[in-house]
Coordinates of C-alpha atoms in Angstrom, one line a residue:
M1 CA -3.8 -5.9 -14.9
A2 CA -5.8 -6.2 -18.1
D3 CA -5.5 -3.4 -20.6
V4 CA -8.3 -1.2 -19.5
V5 CA -9.1 2.5 -19.3
S6 CA -10.5 4.0 -16.2
L7 CA -11.8 7.4 -15.1
E8 CA -10.9 8.3 -11.5
L9 CA -11.7 11.1 -9.1
V10 CA -8.5 12.6 -7.6
F11 CA -8.1 14.7 -4.5
D12 CA -6.6 18.0 -3.4
G13 CA -3.2 18.0 -1.7
A14 CA -4.5 17.9 1.9
S15 CA -6.9 15.1 1.2
E16 CA -4.3 13.0 -0.7
A17 CA -1.9 13.5 2.2
A18 CA -4.4 12.2 4.7
V19 CA -4.9 9.0 2.7
R20 CA -1.1 8.6 2.2
R21 CA -0.7 8.8 6.0
E22 CA -2.8 5.7 6.3
W23 CA -0.8 4.0 3.5
E24 CA 2.4 4.9 5.4
A25 CA 1.1 3.6 8.7
L26 CA 0.5 0.2 7.0
V27 CA 4.1 0.3 5.7
A28 CA 5.4 1.1 9.2
A29 CA 3.6 -2.0 10.5
D30 CA 5.3 -4.1 7.7
L31 CA 1.9 -4.7 6.1
P32 CA 0.9 -4.5 2.4
S33 CA 0.1 -0.9 1.4
Q34 CA -0.6 1.1 -1.7
A35 CA 2.5 3.1 -0.6
R36 CA 4.6 0.2 -1.8
H37 CA 3.4 0.7 -5.3
T38 CA 6.0 3.2 -6.4
G39 CA 4.7 3.8 -9.9
E40 CA 4.6 7.5 -10.9
S41 CA 0.9 7.4 -11.5
N42 CA 0.0 5.8 -8.2
R43 CA -2.1 8.1 -6.0
P44 CA -5.2 8.0 -3.9
H45 CA -8.3 8.0 -6.1
V46 CA -11.9 6.8 -6.5
T47 CA -12.5 4.8 -9.6
L48 CA -15.6 5.9 -11.4
L49 CA -15.6 3.8 -14.6
V50 CA -13.5 0.9 -16.0
R51 CA -13.8 -0.5 -19.5
P52 CA -11.6 -2.1 -22.2
E53 CA -11.5 1.1 -24.3
L54 CA -12.8 4.6 -24.0
P55 CA -12.8 7.0 -26.9
R56 CA -11.3 10.4 -26.0
G57 CA -14.5 12.3 -25.8
D58 CA -14.9 15.7 -24.1
L59 CA -15.8 15.2 -20.5
G60 CA -15.3 18.9 -19.7
A61 CA -18.8 19.4 -18.5
L62 CA -17.8 17.5 -15.4
A63 CA -15.6 20.4 -14.3
A64 CA -18.7 22.4 -13.3
D65 CA -19.4 19.8 -10.5
L66 CA -15.9 20.1 -9.0
P67 CA -14.7 20.4 -6.3
L68 CA -16.8 17.6 -4.8
R69 CA -16.8 17.3 -1.0
L70 CA -16.7 13.6 0.1
T71 CA -16.5 11.7 3.3
L72 CA -14.3 8.6 3.7
G73 CA -15.9 6.2 6.0
A74 CA -15.2 2.8 7.6
P75 CA -12.8 0.3 6.0
L76 CA -14.2 -2.2 3.5
L77 CA -12.8 -5.6 2.6
F78 CA -12.9 -7.0 -1.0
G79 CA -11.9 -10.3 -2.3
V80 CA -11.9 -14.0 -1.8
G81 CA -9.3 -16.6 -1.1
R82 CA -6.3 -16.1 1.1
S83 CA -6.0 -12.4 0.9
R84 CA -8.1 -9.2 0.8
V85 CA -8.1 -5.7 -0.5
I86 CA -8.6 -3.1 2.3
A87 CA -10.2 0.2 1.2
R88 CA -11.8 3.2 2.8
S89 CA -15.5 3.5 2.0
V90 CA -16.7 6.7 0.4
I91 CA -20.1 7.7 1.8
A92 CA -22.5 7.9 -1.1
S93 CA -23.9 11.4 -1.0
P94 CA -26.5 12.5 -3.6
E95 CA -23.9 14.7 -5.2
L96 CA -21.4 11.9 -5.5
L97 CA -24.0 9.5 -7.0
A98 CA -25.2 12.2 -9.5
F99 CA -21.5 12.9 -10.5
H100 CA -20.9 9.1 -11.0
T101 CA -24.0 8.8 -13.2
R102 CA -23.0 11.9 -15.2
V103 CA -19.6 10.4 -15.9
H104 CA -21.3 7.3 -17.3
E105 CA -23.7 9.4 -19.4
L106 CA -20.9 11.5 -20.9
A107 CA -18.7 8.5 -21.6
G108 CA -21.5 6.9 -23.5
A109 CA -22.3 3.2 -24.0
G110 CA -19.4 0.8 -23.4
D111 CA -18.4 -2.5 -22.0
D112 CA -18.1 -1.3 -18.4
A113 CA -16.8 -3.4 -15.6
P114 CA -20.1 -4.3 -13.8
H115 CA -18.9 -3.1 -10.4
T116 CA -18.5 0.4 -11.8
L117 CA -22.0 0.8 -13.1
P118 CA -24.4 3.2 -11.5
G119 CA -26.5 1.2 -9.0
A120 CA -23.8 -1.5 -8.6
W121 CA -20.8 0.7 -7.7
T122 CA -19.1 0.7 -4.3
A123 CA -17.2 4.0 -4.0
H124 CA -13.9 3.4 -2.2
V125 CA -10.2 4.5 -1.9
T126 CA -7.8 1.5 -1.8
L127 CA -5.4 1.4 1.1
A128 CA -3.8 -2.1 0.6
R129 CA -4.0 -5.1 -1.8
R130 CA -3.1 -8.7 -1.1
V131 CA -3.4 -8.5 2.7
P132 CA -3.1 -12.1 4.0
L133 CA -6.2 -13.2 5.9
D134 CA -4.2 -13.7 9.1
R135 CA -3.1 -10.1 9.0
V136 CA -6.4 -8.4 8.2
G137 CA -7.3 -7.7 11.8
E138 CA -3.8 -6.2 12.4
A139 CA -4.2 -4.0 9.3
L140 CA -7.6 -2.7 10.4
G141 CA -6.1 -1.9 13.8
V142 CA -3.3 0.1 12.2
I143 CA -5.8 2.0 10.1
A144 CA -7.9 2.8 13.2
D145 CA -4.9 4.0 15.1
A146 CA -3.8 6.2 12.1
G147 CA -7.0 8.1 12.2
G148 CA -9.6 5.5 11.1
S149 CA -12.7 7.8 11.8
E150 CA -14.6 9.6 9.1
L151 CA -12.4 11.8 7.0
A152 CA -13.6 14.8 5.0
V153 CA -11.9 15.0 1.7
T154 CA -12.2 17.1 -1.5
A155 CA -12.1 15.7 -5.0
T156 CA -10.8 18.3 -7.4
G157 CA -10.2 16.5 -10.6
V158 CA -10.8 13.5 -12.9
R159 CA -8.0 11.6 -14.5
R160 CA -8.0 9.0 -17.2
W161 CA -5.7 6.0 -16.6
D162 CA -4.8 3.9 -19.7
A163 CA -3.3 0.7 -18.5
A164 CA -2.0 -0.3 -21.9
T165 CA 0.2 2.8 -22.2
R166 CA 0.6 3.3 -18.5
T167 CA -0.4 7.0 -18.9
V168 CA -2.7 9.5 -17.2
S169 CA -4.4 12.4 -18.8
D170 CA -6.9 15.1 -17.9
P171 CA -10.2 14.3 -19.7
L172 CA -11.6 17.6 -18.4
R173 CA -9.2 19.4 -20.7
R174 CA -8.2 22.0 -18.2
G175 CA -4.7 22.3 -19.7
T176 CA -2.7 20.7 -16.9
L177 CA -2.0 17.3 -15.5
E178 CA -1.2 18.7 -12.1
G179 CA -4.3 17.4 -10.5
C180 CA -4.0 14.0 -12.2

């Protein structure tokens, strides 16, 4: 991964556990899964912004819009070539789109990854990376069997991920990293 900084929505415990159940179902079927990424910072999230650098500005105003109720929808496939990323779509409510736009406004101008810009963003929660094409159907079946219908979740925080230092922090400055 390139050295980038991202801002990500994170979930409450029950919502995170629901996504992790889908991760674990993929592992149980011997398929690629985000559960196999054992890094301390790995957790279900929705990426809001990605850029090469992001000054540590105060994004505390975002706290007023949390918690944010979201709905995870049908699986999505991303990628080209011999493998795919499988993710859960996040249904784009007016509240979510407004929150996403506000994140970009508060972050200020920057060299954003084009797929994270308002109007070009596909909100999603990654379930698995590098799924071989010949196993995509199997993986989608496992996800469907694990609950695959719409899932109500609650986003309770925003975290900042710095790939260069491999650290997370709370840009809302709430004094705890518990939700990160």
